[in-house]
mmCIF file of C-alpha atoms and ligand atoms in Angstrom:
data_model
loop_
_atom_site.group_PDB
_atom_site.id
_atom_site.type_symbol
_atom_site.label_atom_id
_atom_site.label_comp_id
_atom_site.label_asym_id
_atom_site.label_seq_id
_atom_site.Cartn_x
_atom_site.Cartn_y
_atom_site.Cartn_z
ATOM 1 C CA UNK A 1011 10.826 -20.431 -4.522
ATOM 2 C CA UNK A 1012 7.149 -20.757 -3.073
ATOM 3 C CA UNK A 1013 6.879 -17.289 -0.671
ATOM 4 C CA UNK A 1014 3.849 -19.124 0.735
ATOM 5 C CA UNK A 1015 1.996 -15.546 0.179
ATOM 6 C CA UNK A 1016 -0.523 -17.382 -2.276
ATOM 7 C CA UNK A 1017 -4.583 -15.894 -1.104
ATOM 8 C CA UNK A 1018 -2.742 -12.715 0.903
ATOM 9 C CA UNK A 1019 -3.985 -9.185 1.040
ATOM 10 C CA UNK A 1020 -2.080 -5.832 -0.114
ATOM 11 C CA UNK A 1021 -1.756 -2.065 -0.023
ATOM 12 C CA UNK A 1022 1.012 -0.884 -1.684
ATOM 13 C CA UNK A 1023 1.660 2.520 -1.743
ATOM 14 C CA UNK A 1024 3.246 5.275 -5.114
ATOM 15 C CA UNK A 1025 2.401 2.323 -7.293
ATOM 16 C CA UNK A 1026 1.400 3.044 -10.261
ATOM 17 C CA UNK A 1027 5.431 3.143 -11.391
ATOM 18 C CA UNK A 1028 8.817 2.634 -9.719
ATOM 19 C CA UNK A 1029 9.497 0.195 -6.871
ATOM 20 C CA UNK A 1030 5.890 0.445 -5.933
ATOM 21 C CA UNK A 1031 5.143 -0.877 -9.387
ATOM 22 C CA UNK A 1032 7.566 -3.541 -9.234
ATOM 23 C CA UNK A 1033 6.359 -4.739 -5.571
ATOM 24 C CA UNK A 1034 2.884 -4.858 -6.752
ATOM 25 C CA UNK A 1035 3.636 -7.175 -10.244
ATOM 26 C CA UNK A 1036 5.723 -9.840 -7.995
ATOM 27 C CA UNK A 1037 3.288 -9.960 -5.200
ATOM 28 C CA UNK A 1038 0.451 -10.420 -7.569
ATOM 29 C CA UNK A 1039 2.406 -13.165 -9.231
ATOM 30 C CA UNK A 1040 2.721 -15.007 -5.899
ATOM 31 C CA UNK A 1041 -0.974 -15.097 -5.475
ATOM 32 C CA UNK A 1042 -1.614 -12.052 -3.684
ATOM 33 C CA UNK A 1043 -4.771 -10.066 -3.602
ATOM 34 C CA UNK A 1044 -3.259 -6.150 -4.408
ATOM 35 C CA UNK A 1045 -4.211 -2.814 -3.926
ATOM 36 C CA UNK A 1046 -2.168 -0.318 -5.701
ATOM 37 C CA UNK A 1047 -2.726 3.570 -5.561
ATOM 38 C CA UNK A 1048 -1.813 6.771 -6.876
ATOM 39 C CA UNK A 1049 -3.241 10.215 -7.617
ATOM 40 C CA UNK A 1050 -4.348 9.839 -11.033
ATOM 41 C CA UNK A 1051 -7.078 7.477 -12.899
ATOM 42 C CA UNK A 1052 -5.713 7.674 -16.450
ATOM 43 C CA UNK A 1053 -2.096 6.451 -14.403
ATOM 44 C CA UNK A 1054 -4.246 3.668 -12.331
ATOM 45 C CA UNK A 1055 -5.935 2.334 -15.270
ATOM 46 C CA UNK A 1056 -2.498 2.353 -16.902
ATOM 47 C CA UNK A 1057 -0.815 0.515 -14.394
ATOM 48 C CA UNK A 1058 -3.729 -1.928 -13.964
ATOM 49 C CA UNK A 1059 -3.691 -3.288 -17.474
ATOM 50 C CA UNK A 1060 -0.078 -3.614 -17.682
ATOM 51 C CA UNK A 1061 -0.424 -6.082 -14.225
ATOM 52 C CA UNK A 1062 -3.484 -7.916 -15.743
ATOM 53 C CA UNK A 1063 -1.292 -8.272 -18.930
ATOM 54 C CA UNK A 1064 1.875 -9.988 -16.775
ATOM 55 C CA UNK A 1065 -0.707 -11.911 -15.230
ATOM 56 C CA UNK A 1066 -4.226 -12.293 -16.060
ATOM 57 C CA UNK A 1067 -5.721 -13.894 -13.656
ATOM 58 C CA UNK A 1068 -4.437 -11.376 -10.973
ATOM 59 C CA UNK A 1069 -6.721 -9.599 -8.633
ATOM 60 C CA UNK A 1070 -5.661 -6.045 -8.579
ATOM 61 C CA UNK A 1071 -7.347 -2.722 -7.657
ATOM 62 C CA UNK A 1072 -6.658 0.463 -8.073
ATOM 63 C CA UNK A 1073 -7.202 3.398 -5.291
ATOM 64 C CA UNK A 1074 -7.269 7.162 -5.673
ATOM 65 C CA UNK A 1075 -4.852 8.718 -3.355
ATOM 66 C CA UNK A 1076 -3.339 12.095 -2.183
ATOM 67 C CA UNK A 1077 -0.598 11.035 0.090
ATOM 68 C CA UNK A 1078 -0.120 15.458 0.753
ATOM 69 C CA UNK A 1079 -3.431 15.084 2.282
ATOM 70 C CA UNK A 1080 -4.723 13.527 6.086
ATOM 71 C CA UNK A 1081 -8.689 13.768 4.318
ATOM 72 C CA UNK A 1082 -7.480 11.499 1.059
ATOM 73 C CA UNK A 1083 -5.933 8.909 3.228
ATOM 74 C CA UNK A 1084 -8.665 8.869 5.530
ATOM 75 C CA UNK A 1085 -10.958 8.288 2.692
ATOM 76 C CA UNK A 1086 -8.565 5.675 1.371
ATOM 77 C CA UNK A 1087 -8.693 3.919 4.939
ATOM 78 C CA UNK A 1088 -12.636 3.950 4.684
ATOM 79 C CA UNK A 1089 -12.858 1.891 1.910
ATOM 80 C CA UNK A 1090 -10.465 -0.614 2.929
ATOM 81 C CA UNK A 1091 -10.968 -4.096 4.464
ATOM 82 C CA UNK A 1092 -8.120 -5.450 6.748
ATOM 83 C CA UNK A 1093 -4.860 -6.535 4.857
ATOM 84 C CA UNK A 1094 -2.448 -8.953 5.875
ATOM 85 C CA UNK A 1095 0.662 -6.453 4.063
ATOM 86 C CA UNK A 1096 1.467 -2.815 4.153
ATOM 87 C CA UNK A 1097 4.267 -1.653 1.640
ATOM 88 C CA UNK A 1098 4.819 1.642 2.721
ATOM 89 C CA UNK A 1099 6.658 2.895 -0.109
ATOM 90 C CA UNK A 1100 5.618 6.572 -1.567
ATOM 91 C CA UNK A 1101 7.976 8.475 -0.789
ATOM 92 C CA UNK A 1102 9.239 12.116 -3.209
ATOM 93 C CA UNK A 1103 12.081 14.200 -3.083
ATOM 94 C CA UNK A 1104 13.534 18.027 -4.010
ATOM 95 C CA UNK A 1105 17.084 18.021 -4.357
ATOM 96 C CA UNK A 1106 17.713 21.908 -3.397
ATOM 97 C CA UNK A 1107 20.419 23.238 -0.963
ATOM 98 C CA UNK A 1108 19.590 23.260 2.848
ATOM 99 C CA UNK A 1109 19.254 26.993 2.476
ATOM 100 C CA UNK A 1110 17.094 26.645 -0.312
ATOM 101 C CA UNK A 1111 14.637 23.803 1.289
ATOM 102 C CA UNK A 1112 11.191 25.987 2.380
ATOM 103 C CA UNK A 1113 8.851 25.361 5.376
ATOM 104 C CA UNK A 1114 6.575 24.339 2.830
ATOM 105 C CA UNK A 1115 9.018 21.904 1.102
ATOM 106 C CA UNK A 1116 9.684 20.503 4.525
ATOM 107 C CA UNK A 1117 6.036 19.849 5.091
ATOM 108 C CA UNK A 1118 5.439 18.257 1.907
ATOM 109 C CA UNK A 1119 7.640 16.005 2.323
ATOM 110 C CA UNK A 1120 7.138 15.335 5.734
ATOM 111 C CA UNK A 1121 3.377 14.495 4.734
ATOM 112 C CA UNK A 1122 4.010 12.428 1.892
ATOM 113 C CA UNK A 1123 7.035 10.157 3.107
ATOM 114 C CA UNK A 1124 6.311 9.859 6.604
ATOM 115 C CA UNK A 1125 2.726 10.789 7.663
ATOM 116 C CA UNK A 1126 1.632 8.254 4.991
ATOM 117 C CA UNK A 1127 2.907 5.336 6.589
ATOM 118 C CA UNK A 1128 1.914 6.930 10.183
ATOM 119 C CA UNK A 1129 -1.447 6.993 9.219
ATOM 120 C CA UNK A 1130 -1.914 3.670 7.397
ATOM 121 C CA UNK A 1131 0.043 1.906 9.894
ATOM 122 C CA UNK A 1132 -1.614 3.376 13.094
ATOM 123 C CA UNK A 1133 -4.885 1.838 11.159
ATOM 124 C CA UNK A 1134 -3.688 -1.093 9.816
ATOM 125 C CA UNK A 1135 -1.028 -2.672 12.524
ATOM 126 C CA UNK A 1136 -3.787 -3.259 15.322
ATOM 127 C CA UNK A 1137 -6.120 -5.678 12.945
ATOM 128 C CA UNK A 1138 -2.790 -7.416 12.238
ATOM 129 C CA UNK A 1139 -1.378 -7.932 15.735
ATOM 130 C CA UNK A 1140 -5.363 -8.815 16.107
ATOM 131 C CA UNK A 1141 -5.091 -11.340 13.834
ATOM 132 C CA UNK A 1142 -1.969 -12.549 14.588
ATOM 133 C CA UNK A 1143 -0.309 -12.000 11.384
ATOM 134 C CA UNK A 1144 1.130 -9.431 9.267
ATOM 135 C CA UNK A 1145 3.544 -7.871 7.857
ATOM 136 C CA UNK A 1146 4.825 -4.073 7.236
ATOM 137 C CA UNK A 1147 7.891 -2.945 5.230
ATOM 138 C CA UNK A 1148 8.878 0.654 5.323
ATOM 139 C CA UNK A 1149 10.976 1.786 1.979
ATOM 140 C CA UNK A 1150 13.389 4.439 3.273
ATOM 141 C CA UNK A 1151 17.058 5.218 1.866
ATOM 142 C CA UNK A 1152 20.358 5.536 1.707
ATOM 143 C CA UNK A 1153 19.898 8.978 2.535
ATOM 144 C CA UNK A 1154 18.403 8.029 5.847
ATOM 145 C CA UNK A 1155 22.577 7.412 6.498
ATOM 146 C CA UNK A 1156 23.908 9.236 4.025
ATOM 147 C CA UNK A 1157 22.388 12.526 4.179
ATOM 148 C CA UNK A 1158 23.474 14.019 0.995
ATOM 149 C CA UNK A 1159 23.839 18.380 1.301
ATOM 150 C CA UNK A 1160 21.096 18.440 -1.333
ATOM 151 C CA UNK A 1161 18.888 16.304 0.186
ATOM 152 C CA UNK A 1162 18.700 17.547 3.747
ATOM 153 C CA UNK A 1163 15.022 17.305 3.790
ATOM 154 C CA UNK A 1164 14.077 14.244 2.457
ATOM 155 C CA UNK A 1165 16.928 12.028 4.453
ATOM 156 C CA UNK A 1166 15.181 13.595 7.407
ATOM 157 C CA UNK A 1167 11.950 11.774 6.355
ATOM 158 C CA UNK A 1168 14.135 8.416 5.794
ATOM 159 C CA UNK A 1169 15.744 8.574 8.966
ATOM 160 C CA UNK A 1170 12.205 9.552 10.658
ATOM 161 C CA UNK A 1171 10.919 6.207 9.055
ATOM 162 C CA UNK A 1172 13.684 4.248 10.722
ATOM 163 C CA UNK A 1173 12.946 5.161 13.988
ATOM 164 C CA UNK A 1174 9.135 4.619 13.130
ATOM 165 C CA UNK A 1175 9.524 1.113 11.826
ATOM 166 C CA UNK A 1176 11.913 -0.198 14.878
ATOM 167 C CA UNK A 1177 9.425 1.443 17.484
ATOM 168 C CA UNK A 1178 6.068 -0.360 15.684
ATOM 169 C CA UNK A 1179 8.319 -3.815 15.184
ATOM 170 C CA UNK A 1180 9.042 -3.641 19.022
ATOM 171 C CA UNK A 1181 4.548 -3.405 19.819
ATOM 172 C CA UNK A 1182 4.675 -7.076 17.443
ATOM 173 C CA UNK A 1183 6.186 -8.878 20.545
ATOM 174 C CA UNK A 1184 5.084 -12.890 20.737
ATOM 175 C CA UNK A 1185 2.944 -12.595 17.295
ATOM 176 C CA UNK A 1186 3.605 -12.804 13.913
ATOM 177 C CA UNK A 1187 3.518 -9.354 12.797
ATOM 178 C CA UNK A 1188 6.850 -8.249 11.563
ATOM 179 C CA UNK A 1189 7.709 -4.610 10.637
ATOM 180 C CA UNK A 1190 11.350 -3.761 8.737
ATOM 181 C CA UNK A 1191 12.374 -0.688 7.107
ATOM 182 C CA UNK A 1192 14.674 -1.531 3.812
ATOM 183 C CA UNK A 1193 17.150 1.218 2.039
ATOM 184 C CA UNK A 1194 17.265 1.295 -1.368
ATOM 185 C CA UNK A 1195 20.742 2.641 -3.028
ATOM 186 C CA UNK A 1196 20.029 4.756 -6.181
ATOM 187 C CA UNK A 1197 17.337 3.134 -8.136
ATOM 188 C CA UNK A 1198 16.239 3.344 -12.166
ATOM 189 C CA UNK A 1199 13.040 4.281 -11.415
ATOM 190 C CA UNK A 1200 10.974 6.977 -13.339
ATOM 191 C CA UNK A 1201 11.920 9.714 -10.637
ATOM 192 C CA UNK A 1202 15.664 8.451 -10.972
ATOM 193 C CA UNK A 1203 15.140 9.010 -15.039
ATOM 194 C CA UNK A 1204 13.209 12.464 -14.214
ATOM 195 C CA UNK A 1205 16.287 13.271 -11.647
ATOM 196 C CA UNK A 1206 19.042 12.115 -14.376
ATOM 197 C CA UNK A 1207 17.248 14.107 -17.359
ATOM 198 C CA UNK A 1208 17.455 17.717 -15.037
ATOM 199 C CA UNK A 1209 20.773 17.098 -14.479
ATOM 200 C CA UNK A 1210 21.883 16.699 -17.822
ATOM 201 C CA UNK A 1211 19.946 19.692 -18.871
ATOM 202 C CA UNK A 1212 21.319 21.759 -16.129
ATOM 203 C CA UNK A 1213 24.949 20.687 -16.733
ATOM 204 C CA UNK A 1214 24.739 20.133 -20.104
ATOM 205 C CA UNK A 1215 25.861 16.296 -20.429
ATOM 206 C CA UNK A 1216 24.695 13.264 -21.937
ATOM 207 C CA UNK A 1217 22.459 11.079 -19.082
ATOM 208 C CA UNK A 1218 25.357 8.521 -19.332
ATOM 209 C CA UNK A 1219 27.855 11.568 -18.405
ATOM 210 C CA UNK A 1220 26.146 12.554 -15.595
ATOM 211 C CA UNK A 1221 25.009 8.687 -14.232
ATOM 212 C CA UNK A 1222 29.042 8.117 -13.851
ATOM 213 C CA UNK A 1223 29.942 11.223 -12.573
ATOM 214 C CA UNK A 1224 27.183 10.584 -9.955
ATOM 215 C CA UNK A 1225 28.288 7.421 -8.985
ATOM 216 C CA UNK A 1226 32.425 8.997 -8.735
ATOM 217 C CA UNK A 1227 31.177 11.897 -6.871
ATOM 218 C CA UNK A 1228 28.101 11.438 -5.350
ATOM 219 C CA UNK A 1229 28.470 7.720 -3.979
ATOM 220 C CA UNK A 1230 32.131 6.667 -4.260
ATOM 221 C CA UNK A 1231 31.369 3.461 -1.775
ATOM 222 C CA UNK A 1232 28.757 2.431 -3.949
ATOM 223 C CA UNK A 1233 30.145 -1.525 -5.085
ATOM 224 C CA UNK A 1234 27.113 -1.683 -7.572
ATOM 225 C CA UNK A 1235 28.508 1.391 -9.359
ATOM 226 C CA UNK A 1236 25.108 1.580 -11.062
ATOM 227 C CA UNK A 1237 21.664 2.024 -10.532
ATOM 228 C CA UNK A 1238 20.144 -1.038 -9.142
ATOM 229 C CA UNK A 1239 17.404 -1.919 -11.040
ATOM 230 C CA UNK A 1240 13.620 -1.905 -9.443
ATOM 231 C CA UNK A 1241 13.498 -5.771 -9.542
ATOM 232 C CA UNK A 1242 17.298 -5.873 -7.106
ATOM 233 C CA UNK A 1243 15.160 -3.912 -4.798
ATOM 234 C CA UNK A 1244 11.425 -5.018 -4.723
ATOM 235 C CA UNK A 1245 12.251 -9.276 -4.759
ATOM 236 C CA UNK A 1246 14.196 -8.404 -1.315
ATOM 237 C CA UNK A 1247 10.894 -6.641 -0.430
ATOM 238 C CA UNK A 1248 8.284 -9.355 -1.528
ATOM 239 C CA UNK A 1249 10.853 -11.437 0.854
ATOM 240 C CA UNK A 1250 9.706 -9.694 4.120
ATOM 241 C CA UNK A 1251 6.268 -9.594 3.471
ATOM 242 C CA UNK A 1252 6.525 -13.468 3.583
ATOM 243 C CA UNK A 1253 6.077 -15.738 5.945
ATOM 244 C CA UNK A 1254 9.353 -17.330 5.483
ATOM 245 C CA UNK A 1255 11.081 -13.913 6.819
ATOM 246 C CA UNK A 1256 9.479 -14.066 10.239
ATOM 247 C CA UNK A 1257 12.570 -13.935 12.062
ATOM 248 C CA UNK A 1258 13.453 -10.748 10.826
ATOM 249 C CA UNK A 1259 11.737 -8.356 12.593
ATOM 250 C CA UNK A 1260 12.726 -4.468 13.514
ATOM 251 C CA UNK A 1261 15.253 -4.727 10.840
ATOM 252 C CA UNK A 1262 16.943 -2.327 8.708
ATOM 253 C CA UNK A 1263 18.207 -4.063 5.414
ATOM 254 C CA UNK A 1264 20.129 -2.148 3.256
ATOM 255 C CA UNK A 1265 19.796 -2.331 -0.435
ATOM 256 C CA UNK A 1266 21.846 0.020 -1.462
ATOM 257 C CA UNK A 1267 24.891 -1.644 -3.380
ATOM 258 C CA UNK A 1268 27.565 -1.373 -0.699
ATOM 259 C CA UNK A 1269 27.129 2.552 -0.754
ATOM 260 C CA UNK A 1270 26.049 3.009 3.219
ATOM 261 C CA UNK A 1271 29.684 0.926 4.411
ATOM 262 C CA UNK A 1272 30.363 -0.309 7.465
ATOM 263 C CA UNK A 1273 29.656 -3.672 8.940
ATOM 264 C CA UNK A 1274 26.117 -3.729 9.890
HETATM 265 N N1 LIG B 1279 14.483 5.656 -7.011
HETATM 266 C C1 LIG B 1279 15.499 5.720 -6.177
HETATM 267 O O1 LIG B 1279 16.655 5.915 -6.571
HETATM 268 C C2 LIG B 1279 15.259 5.514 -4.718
HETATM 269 C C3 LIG B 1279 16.373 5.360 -3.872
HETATM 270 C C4 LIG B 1279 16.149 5.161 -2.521
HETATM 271 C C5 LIG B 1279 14.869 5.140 -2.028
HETATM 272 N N2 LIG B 1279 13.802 5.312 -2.857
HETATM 273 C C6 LIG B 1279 12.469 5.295 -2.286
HETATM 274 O O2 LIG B 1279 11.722 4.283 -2.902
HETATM 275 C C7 LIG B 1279 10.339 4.642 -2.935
HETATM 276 C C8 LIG B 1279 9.816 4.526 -4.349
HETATM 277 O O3 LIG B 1279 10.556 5.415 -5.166
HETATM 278 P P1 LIG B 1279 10.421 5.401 -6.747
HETATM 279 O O4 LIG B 1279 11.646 6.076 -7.272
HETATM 280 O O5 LIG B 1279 10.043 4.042 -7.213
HETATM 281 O O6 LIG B 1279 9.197 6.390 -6.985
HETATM 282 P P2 LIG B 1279 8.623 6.940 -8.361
HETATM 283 O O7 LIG B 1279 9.061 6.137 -9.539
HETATM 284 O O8 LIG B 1279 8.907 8.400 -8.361
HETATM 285 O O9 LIG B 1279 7.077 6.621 -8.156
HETATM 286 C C9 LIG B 1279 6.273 7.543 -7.638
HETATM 287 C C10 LIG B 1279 4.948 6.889 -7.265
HETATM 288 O O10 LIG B 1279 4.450 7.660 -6.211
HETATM 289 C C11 LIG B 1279 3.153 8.150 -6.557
HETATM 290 N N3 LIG B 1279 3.001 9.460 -5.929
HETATM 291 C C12 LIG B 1279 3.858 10.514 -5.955
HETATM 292 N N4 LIG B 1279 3.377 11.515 -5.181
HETATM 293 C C13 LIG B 1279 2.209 11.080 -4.650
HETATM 294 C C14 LIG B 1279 1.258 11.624 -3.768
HETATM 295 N N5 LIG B 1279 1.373 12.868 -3.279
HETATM 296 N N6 LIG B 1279 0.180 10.885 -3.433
HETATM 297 C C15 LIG B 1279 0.009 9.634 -3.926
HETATM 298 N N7 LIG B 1279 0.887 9.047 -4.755
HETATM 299 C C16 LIG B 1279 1.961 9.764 -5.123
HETATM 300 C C17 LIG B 1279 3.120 8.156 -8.049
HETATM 301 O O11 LIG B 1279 1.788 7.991 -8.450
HETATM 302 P P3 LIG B 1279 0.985 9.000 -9.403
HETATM 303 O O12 LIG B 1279 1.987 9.833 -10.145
HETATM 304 O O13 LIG B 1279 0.196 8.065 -10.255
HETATM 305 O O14 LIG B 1279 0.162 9.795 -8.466
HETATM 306 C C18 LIG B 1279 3.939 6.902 -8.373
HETATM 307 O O15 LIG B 1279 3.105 5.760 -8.251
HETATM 308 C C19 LIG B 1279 10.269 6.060 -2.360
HETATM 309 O O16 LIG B 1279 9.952 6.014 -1.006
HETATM 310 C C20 LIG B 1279 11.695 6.579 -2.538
HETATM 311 O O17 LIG B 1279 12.005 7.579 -1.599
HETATM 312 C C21 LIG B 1279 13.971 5.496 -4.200
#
């Protein structure tokens, strides 16, 4: 299916690998123009070459980026022109009892999952609504509903982002500027794989051991019964950034294999 996003502009944000990654290869194949960003050079330069090798003709850059830090996104705003999409999708997390969970884990996340997408949205959103189009997807979580006991923290910053997204959706009114907020169920991303691996070393099982125990225990509701792969959850993505999704708008779409429940 055409997405129509052919000669569009991009940030996407915790790109270099993961859903970020994944966001970045499909909108590049659909024509857009992408900026992709991360901490590290040798990662960027990584990441850039295996997009240029999917598709060689795309038109990708790469952007040094501290999300932790107000001064590196400001410098990150500085050298941007206007963009027509905003994936706000960095996001990290500490799984670590409530008890546990520090002032200065609290903050870091805070920073990185939220303040990220404050910052670049509070820049980017007014040239959109100025130029009458635009789009912004925030990538919470499950967690934002779920609010597993380890992960007090960072389903806090999911749930913050929810709130965030339907309050800059509702300043869109009579243009087409959309903003949605999406929830990704457990992905097989490299933090998944980094997640899985500590696990199995701190319970000492196999990875498959402790995937299905995590999927018995941890998220019984879960239909998908797996990890979804980063593809299940970045083509739903690429959707709303396109202008065939206009009518969703201030929407929370849950991607999360069945795991949330209910009927909405
Ligand atoms: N994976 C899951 O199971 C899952 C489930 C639900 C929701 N989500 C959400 O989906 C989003 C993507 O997750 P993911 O698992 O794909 O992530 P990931 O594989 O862990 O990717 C992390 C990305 O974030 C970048 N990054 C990390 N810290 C950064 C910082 N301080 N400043 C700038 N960049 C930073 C990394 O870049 P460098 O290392 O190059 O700096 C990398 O590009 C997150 O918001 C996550 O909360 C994930």
């Amino acid at each position: 299916m055409d997405l129509r996003l052919a000669g569009k502009t991009a940030l996407v944000t915790g790109s270099t690998s993961g859903i970020g990654f994944a966001v970045a290869k499909e909108l590049l194949e659909e024509g857009v123009q992408v900026t992709i960003c991360g901490r590290s050079q040798a990662k960027l330069d990584e990441a850039i070459a295996a997009l240029k090798a999917f598709q060689p003709q795309a038109i990708v850059e790469g952007k040094l980026v501290n999300f932790e830090n107000a001064a590196s996104i400001n410098s990150l705003i500085e050298t941007m022109q206007p963009i027509d999409i905003l994936v706000n999708n960095i996001g990290v997390f500490q799984s670590k009892s409530f008890d546990n969970t520090t002032d200065i884990d609290w903050e870091h996340m805070f920073q990185v999952n939220v303040m990220s997408g404050v910052r670049l949205s509070r820049h980017f959103l007014p040239q959109m609504i100025l130029n009458n189009w635009g789009r912004i997807v925030f990538v919470s979580s499950e967690c934002a509903q779920l609010v597993p006991a380890d992960l007090i923290a960072y389903s806090a910053t999911k749930a913050a982002l929810l709130a965030i997204s339907r309050g800059l959706a509702q300043t869109t009114k009579s243009t087409e500027v959309t903003v949605n907020a999406v929830l990704p169920g457990s992905t097989f991303t490299e933090g998944a794989k980094r997640f899985i691996a500590e696990q199995a070393q701190q319970q000492h099982k196999s990875d498959q051991q402790v995937i299905a125990d995590f999927f018995k225990s941890e998220r019984p509701a879960s239909m998908l019964a797996r990890f979804a792969s980063v593809e299940e959850i970045s083509k739903t993505i690429v959707y709303l950034t396109s202008p065939l999704a206009l009518a969703t708008n201030g929407a929370t779409i849950k991607l999360d294999g069945g795991s949330v429940g209910g009927i909405v």
